[in-house]
Short mmCIF file of C-alpha atoms in Angstrom, two decimals:
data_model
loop_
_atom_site.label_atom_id
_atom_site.label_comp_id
_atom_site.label_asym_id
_atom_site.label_seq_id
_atom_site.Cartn_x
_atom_site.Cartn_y
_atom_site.Cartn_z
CA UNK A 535 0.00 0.00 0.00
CA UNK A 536 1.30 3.27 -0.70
CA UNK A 537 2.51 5.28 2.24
CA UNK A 538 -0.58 8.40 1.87
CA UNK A 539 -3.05 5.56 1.23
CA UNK A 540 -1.98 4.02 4.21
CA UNK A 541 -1.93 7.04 6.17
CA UNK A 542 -5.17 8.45 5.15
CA UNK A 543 -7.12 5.01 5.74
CA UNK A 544 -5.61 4.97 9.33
CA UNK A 545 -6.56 8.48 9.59
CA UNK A 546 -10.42 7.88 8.39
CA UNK A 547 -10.76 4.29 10.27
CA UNK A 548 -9.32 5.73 13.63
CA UNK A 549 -11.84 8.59 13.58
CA UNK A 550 -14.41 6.18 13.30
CA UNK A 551 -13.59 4.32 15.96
CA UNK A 552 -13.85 7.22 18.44
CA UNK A 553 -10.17 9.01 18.40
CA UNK A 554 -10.39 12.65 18.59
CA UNK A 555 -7.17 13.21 16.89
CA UNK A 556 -4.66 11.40 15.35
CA UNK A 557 -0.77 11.29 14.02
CA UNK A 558 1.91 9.62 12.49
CA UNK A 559 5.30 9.73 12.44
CA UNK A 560 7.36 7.96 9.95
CA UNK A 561 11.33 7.28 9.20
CA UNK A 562 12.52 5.90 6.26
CA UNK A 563 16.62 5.25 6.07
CA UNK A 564 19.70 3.50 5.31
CA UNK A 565 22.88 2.90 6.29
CA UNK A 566 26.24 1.51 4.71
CA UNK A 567 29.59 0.96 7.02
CA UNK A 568 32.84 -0.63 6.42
CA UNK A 569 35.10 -2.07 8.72
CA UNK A 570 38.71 -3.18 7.66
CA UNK A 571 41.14 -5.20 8.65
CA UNK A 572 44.98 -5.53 7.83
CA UNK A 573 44.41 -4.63 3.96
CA UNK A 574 40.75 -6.33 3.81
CA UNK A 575 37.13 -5.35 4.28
CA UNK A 576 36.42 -7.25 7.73
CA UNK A 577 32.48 -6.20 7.87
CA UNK A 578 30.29 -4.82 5.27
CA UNK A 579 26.84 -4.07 6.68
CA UNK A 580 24.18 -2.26 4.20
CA UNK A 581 20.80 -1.55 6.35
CA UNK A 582 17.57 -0.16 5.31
CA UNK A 583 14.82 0.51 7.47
CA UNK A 584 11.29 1.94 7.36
CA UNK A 585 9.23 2.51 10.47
CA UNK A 586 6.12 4.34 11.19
CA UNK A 587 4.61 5.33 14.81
CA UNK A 588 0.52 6.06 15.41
CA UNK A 589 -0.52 8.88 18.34
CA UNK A 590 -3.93 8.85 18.79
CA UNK A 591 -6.22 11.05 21.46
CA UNK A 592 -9.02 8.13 22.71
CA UNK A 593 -10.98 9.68 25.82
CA UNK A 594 -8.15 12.42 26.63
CA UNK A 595 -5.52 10.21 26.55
CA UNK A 596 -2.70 9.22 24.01
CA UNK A 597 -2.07 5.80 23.34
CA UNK A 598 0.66 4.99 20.80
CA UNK A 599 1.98 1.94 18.41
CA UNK A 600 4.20 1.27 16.07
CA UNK A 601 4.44 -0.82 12.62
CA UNK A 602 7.26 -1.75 9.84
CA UNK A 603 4.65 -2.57 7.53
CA UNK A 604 2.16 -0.58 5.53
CA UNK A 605 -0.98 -2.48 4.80
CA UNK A 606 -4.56 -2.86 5.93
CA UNK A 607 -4.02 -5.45 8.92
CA UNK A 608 -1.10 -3.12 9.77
CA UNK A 609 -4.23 -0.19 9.92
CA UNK A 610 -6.12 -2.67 12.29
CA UNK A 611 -3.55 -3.01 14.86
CA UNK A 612 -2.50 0.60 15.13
CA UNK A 613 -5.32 1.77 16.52
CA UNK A 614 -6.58 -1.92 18.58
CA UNK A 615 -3.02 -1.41 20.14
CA UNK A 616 -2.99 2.55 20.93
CA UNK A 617 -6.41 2.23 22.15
CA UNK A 618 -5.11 -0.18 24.31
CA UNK A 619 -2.09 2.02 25.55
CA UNK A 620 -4.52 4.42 26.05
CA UNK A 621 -6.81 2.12 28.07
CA UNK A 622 -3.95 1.85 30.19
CA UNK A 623 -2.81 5.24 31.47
CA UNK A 624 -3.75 6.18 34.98
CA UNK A 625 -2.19 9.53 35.18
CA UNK A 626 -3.72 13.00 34.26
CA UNK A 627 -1.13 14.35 32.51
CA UNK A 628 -2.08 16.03 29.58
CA UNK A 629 -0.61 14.93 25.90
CA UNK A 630 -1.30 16.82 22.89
CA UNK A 631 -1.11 16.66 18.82
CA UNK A 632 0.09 19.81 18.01
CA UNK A 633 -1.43 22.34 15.08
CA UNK A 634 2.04 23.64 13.57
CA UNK A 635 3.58 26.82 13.86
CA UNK A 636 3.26 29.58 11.19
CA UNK A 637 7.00 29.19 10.50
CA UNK A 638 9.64 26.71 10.34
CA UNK A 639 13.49 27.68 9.64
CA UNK A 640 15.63 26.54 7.22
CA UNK A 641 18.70 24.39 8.33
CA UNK A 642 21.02 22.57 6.75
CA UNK A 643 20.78 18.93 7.73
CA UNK A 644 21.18 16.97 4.25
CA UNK A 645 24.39 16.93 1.68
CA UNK A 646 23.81 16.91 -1.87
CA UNK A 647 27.40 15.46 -2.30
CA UNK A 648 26.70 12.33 -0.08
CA UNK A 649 24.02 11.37 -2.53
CA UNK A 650 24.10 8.07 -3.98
CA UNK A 651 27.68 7.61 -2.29
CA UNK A 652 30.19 5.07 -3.98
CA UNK A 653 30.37 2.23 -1.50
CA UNK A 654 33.87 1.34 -3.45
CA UNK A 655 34.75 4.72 -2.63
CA UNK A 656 34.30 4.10 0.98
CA UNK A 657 36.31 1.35 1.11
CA UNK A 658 39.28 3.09 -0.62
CA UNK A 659 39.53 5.38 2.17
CA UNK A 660 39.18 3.35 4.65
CA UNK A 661 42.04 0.96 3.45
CA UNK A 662 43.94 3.71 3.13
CA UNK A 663 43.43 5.06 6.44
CA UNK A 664 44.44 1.45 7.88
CA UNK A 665 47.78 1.46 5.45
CA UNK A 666 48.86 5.74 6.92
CA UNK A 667 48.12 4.76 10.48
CA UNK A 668 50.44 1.57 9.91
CA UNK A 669 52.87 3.29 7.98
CA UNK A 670 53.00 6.52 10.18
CA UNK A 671 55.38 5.27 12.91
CA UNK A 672 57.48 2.21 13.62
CA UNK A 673 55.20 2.43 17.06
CA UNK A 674 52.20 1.20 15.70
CA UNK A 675 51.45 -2.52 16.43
CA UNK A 676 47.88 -2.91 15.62
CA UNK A 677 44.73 -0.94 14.54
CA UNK A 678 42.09 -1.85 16.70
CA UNK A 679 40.01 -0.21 14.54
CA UNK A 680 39.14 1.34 11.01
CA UNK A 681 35.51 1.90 9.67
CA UNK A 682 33.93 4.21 7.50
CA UNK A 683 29.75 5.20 7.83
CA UNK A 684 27.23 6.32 5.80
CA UNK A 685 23.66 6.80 7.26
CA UNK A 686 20.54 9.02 5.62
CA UNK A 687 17.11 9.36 6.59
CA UNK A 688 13.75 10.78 5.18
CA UNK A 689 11.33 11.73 8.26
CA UNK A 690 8.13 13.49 8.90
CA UNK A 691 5.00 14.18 10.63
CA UNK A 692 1.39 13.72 9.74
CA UNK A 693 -1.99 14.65 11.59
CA UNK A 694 -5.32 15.65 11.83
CA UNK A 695 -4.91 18.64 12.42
CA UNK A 696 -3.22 19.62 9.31
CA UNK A 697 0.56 19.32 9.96
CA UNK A 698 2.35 18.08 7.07
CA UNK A 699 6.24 18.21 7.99
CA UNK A 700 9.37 16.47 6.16
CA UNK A 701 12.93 16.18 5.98
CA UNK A 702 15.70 14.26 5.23
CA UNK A 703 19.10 14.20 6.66
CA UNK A 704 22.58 12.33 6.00
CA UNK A 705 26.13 11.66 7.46
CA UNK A 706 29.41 10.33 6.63
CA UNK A 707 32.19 9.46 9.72
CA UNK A 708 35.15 7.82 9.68
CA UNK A 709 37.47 6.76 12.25
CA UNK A 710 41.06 4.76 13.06
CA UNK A 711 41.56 3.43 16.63
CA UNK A 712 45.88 2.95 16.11
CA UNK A 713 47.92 0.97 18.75
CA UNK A 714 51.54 2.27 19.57
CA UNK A 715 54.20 0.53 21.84
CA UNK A 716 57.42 1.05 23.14
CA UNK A 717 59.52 -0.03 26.54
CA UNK A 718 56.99 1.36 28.01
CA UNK A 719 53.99 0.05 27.78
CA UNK A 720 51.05 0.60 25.14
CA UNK A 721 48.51 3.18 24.36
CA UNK A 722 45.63 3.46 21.52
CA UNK A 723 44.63 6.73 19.78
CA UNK A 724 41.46 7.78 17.81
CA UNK A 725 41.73 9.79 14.37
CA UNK A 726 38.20 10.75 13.10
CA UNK A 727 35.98 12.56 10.57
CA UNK A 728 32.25 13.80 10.47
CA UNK A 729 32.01 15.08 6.94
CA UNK A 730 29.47 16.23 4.65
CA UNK A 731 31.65 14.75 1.59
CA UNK A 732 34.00 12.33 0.78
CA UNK A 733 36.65 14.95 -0.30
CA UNK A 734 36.37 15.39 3.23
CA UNK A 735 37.84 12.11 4.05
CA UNK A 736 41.29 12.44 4.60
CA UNK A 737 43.06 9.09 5.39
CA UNK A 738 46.37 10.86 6.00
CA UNK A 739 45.23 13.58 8.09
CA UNK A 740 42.92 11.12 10.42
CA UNK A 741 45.78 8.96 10.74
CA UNK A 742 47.74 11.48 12.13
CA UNK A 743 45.72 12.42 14.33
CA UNK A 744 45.24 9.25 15.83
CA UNK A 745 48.75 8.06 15.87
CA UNK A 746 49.89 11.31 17.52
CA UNK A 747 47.62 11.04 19.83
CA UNK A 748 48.64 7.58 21.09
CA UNK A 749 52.16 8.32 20.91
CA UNK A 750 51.91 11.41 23.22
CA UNK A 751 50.23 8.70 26.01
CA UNK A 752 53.27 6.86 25.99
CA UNK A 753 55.55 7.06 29.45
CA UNK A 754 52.26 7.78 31.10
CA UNK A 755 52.71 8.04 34.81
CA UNK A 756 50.97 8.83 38.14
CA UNK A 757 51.27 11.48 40.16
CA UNK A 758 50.95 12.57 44.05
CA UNK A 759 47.41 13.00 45.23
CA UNK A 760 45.87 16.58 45.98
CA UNK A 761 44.76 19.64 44.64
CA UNK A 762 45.91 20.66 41.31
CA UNK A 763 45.33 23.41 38.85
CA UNK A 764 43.65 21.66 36.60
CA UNK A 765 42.83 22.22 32.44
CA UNK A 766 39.79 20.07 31.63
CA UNK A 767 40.50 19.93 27.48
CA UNK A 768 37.72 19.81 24.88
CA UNK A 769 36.61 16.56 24.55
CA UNK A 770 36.92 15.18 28.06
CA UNK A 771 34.70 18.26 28.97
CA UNK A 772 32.19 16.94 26.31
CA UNK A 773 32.22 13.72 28.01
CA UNK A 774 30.89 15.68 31.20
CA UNK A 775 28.23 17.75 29.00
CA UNK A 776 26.99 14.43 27.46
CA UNK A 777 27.02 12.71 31.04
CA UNK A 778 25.04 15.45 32.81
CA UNK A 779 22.96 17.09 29.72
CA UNK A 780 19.41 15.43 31.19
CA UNK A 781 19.58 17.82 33.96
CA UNK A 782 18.63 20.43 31.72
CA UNK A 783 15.73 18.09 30.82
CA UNK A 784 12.41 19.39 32.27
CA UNK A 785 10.89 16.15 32.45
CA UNK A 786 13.94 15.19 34.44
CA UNK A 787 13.32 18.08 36.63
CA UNK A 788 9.49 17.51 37.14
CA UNK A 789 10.40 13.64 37.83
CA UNK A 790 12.68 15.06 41.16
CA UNK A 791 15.75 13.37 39.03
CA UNK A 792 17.61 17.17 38.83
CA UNK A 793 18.78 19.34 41.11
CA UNK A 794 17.65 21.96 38.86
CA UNK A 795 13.94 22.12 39.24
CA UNK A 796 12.82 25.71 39.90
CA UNK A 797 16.09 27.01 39.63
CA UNK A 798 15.59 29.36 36.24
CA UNK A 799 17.20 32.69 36.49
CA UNK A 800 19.35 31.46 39.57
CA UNK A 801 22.69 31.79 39.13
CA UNK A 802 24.06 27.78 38.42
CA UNK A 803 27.58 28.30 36.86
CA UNK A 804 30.39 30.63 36.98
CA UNK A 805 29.32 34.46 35.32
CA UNK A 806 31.12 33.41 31.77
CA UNK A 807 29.88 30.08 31.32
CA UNK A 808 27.20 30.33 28.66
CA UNK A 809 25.68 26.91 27.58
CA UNK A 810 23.43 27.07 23.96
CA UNK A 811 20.96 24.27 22.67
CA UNK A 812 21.23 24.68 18.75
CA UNK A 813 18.81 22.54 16.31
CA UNK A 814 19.49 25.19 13.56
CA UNK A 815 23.61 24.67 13.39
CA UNK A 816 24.24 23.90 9.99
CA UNK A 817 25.10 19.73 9.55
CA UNK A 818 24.87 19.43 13.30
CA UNK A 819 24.63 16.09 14.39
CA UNK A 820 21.42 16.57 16.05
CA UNK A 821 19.99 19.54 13.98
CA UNK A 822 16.45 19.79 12.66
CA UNK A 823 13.70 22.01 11.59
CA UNK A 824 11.23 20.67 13.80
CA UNK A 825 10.74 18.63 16.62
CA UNK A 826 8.91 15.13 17.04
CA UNK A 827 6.09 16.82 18.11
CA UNK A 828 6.06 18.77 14.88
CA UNK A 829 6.89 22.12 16.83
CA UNK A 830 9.33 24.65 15.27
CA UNK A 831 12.62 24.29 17.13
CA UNK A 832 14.51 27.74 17.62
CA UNK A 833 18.57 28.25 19.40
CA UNK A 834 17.97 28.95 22.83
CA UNK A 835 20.35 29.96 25.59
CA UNK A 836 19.84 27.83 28.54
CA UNK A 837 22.50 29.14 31.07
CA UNK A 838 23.36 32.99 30.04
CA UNK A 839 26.56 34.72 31.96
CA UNK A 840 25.70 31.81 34.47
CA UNK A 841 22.24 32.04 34.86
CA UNK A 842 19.72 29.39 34.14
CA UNK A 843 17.34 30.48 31.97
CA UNK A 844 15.09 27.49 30.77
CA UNK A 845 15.08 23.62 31.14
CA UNK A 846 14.53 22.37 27.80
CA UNK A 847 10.55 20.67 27.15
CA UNK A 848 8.57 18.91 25.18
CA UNK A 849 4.81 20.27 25.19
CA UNK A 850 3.62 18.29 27.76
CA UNK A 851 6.43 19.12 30.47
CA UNK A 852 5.80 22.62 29.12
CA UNK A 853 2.08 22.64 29.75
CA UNK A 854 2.58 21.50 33.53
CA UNK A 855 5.16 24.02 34.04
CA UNK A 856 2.90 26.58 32.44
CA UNK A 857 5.29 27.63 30.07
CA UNK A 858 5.78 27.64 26.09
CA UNK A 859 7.52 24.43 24.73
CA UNK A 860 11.19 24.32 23.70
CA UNK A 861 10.69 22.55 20.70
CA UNK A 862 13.00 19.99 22.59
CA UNK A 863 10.33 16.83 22.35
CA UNK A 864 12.22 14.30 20.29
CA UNK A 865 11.90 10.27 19.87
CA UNK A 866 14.99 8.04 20.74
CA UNK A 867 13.09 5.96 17.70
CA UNK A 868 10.30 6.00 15.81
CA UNK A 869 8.60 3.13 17.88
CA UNK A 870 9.87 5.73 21.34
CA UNK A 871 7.18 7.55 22.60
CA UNK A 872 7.90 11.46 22.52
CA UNK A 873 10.63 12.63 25.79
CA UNK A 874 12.72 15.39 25.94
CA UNK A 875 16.49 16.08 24.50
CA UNK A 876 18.91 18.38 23.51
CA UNK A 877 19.80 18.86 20.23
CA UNK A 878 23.41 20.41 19.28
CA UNK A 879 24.15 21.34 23.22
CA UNK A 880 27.48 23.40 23.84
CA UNK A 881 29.24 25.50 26.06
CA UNK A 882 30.33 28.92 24.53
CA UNK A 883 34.00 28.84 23.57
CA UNK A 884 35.89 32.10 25.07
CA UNK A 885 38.76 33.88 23.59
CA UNK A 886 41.66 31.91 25.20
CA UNK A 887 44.07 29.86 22.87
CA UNK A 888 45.51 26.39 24.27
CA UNK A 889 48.81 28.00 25.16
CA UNK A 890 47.35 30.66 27.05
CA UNK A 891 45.17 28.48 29.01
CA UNK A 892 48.46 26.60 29.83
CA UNK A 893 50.56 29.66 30.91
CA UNK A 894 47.46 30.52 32.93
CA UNK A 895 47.94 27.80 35.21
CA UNK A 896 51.58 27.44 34.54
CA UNK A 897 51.95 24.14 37.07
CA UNK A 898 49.03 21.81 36.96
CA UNK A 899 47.13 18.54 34.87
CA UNK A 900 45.55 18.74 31.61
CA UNK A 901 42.44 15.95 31.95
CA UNK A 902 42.27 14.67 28.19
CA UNK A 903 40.59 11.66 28.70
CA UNK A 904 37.53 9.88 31.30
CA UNK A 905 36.73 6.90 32.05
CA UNK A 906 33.55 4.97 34.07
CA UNK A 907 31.02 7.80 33.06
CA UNK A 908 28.59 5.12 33.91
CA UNK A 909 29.48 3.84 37.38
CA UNK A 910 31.00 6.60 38.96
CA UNK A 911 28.66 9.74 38.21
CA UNK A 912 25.65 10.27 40.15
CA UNK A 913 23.73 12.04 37.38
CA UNK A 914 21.12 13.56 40.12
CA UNK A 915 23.23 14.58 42.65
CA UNK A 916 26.26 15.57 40.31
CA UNK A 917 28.48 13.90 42.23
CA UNK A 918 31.77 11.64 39.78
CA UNK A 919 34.74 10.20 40.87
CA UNK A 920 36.38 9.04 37.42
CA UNK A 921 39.60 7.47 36.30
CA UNK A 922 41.94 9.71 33.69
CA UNK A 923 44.35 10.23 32.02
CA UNK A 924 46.39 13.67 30.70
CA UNK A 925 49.07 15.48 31.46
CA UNK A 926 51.25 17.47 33.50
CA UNK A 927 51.81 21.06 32.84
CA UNK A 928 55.24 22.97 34.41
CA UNK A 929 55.94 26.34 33.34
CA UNK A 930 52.73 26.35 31.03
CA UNK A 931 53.95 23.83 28.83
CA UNK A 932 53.28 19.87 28.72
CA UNK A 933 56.14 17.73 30.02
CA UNK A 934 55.15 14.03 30.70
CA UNK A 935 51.62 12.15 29.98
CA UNK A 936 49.37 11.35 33.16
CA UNK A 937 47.40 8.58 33.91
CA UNK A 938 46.35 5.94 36.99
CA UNK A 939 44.54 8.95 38.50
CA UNK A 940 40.88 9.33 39.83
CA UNK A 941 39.34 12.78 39.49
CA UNK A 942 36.57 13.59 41.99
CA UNK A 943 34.29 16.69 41.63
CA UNK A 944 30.58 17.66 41.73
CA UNK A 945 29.28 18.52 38.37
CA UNK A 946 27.07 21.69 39.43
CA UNK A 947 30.29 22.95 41.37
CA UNK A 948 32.29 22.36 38.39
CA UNK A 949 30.00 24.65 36.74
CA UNK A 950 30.40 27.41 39.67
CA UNK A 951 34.12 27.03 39.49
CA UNK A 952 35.01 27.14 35.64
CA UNK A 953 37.76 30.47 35.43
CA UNK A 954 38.79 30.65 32.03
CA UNK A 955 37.50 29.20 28.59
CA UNK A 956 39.51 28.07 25.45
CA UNK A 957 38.58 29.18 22.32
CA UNK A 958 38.86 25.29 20.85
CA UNK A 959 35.26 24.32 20.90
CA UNK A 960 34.82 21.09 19.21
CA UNK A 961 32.24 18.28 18.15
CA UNK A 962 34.01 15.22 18.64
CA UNK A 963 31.69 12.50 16.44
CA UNK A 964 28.74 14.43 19.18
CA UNK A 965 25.98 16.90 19.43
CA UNK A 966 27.23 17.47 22.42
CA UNK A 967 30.71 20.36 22.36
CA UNK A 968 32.60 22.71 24.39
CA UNK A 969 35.85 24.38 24.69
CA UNK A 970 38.67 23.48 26.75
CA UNK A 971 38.60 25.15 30.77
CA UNK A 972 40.41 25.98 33.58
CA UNK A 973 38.21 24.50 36.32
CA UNK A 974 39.16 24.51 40.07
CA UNK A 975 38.14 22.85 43.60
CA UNK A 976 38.63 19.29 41.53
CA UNK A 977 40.25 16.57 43.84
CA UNK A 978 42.72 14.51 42.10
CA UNK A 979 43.61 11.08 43.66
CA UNK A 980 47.24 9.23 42.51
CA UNK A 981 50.01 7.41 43.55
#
């Protein structure tokens, strides 16, 4: 059955039955990646997919289903099962199918040049990738791993209430994972991409990357415990910001799982942290025109000089808070109901180079990398005790590579106690970025 037969069938039959209003959301994708192996294609995975979820309003509540195939028995259980789901709710919260806004803005999410990619042409790069990591220093003893992605989409939202939404997005990433050795002792790297075309891909350049970043691990040691001045770079910072990024979440807030609830415009974070939720960055990981709910998403500051200024929500945390939605209601998957998410989250890089952040704290640790995210951070109380790795800084320059350390901290203080901010914000293969920063009252734990 063809997809607006299908849809407008479920649309009259669910009507009928007694739903007051109605919606679908559909995703319709593929994927290609390539892993190699020591000059040969180790996995070749090619992936299409086509899924399509059903909201439906039956006696004030929303009940919701999901179905990979489009024909009239797929109509049938739709709405049997989200009149069932709806059956089944016993709170009062309020859902809604939204109307549409007047205006929607344009972002760039899709790359003509990725269209109809050259899966031979993947493969070229990635073999070449494996052969310049190998190749770059005598170090190297293995690649534990080389793969090249490809992923698109084609999305939307239908109800009946008018909304007719689309849009279609696409991705290519690639990525080496090098092994180095010497006397003493081994260390892995990561070079990587996100690109937008395959002239982007550059095996040489991501090797090197990766490679120097393993070899500048090597002669890692500990170092005394106490209190250090301490450089938290880019993408260990991101690892924080991705950790901690649902206690922005409203629904988080209104479930008593962050400490932020009815904290907006308190001061949460030192006067020049500024942290921005972006669905309009052009080729953002996470960027989009709308949300799931079909509501116009817009760039929104959520802490300002250090002062929060909204939680992000869908429209029903929004209606209980008696506020006006973020456009922040996105799936997980199509067959997810709707929750709440950032989109392209990031703290606002200053005006400070690497260097000078390093001659700002002229004796102290560089934290590159974390480790046991999971385990050891208490997302609601902020609390994280993590092992890392980095290095040691003596007259504002690097001198030997750190690691068997724990680094203890509360995330909220962390945000109090940030003093100066790089100007290196970065993405790394995330929605979520920041900058490199100087943070202090961190307790570091060593030999």
């Amino acid at each position: 059955m063809e997809f607006l037969e299908f849809k407008n069938l479920l649309f009259e039959k669910a009507l009928q039955v007694g739903f007051s209003e109605c919606e679908i959301y559909f995703s319709d994708g593929e994927s290609i990646s390539i892993s190699v192996y020591n000059g040969e294609v180790e996995k070749y995975n090619l992936a299409k997919s086509f899924g399509l979820s059903f909201r439906g309003k039956f006696n004030g509540k929303i009940g919701y289903s999901f179905t990979e195939i489009l024909d009239e028995a797929a109509i049938d259980m739709l709405i049997n099962n989200a009149k069932n789901s709806a059956d089944l709710i016993e709170n009062d919260d309020e859902a809604f199918i939204y109307e549409g806004d007047e205006k929607y803005s344009k972002v760039r999410t899709y790359s003509e040049d990725l269209q109809n990619i050259d899966p031979s042409k993947m493969i070229e790069l990635a073999l070449s990738t494996e052969e310049e990591a190998k190749k770059y220093s005598d170090k190297v003893v293995n690649i534990n791993g080389c793969k090249i992605s490809y992923s698109s989409s084609n999305y939307g939202i239908y109800n009946t209430k008018g909304l007719e939404l689309t849009n279609k997005d696409n991705i290519l990433t690639s990525y080496v994972v090098p092994v180095v050795e010497d006397e003493s002792g081994k260390n892995d790297g990561v070079g990587y991409v996100v690109a937008s075309s395959l002239d982007e891909v550059n095996p040489k350049a991501i090797a090197k990357q990766g490679v120097e970043e393993a070899l500048s691990k090597l002669g890692g040691k500990s170092i005394p415990s106490g209190s250090y001045k301490t450089i938290i770079y880019n993408e260990a910072m991101v690892q924080l910001l991705e950790t901690f990024a649902s206690t922005f979440s409203a629904d988080a807030t209104q479930k008593g799982l962050s400490l932020l609830k009815g904290k907006e415009g308190e001061i949460i974070a030192s006067p020049i942290v500024t942290i921005i939720d972006d669905p309009l960055m052009n080729d953002g990981l996470a960027s989009a025109p709308f949300d799931d709910e079909g509501v116009a998403t817009f760039t929104k500051a959520l802490v300002s000089e250090g002062k929060l200024v909204t939680l992000l929500h869908n429209l029903k945390t929004a209606n209980k808070q008696g506020v006006k939605t973020t456009g922040n209601g996105f799936k997980s998957s199509y067959a997810s109901s709707v929750g709440v998410s950032e989109s392209n989250l990031y703290l606002q890089e200053g005006k400070m180079t690497f260097d000078q952040l390093m001659s700002e704290i002229g004796e102290g640790v560089i934290i590159t990398d974390l480790a046991g995210l999971h385990s050891g951070a208490n997302v609601v109380s902020g609390d994280f005790s993590l092992a890392a790795k980095g290095f040691y800084v003596e007259n504002g320059k690097k001198t030997f590579p750190v690691e068997q350390i724990t680094v203890a901290g509360n995330y909220f203080d962390l945000l109090k106690n940030i003093v100066a901010i790089g100007n290196d914000l970065k993405f790394p293969m995330s929605n979520i970025g920041s900058p490199s920063v100087i943070v202090e009252g961190l307790s570091i734990a060593g030999k």
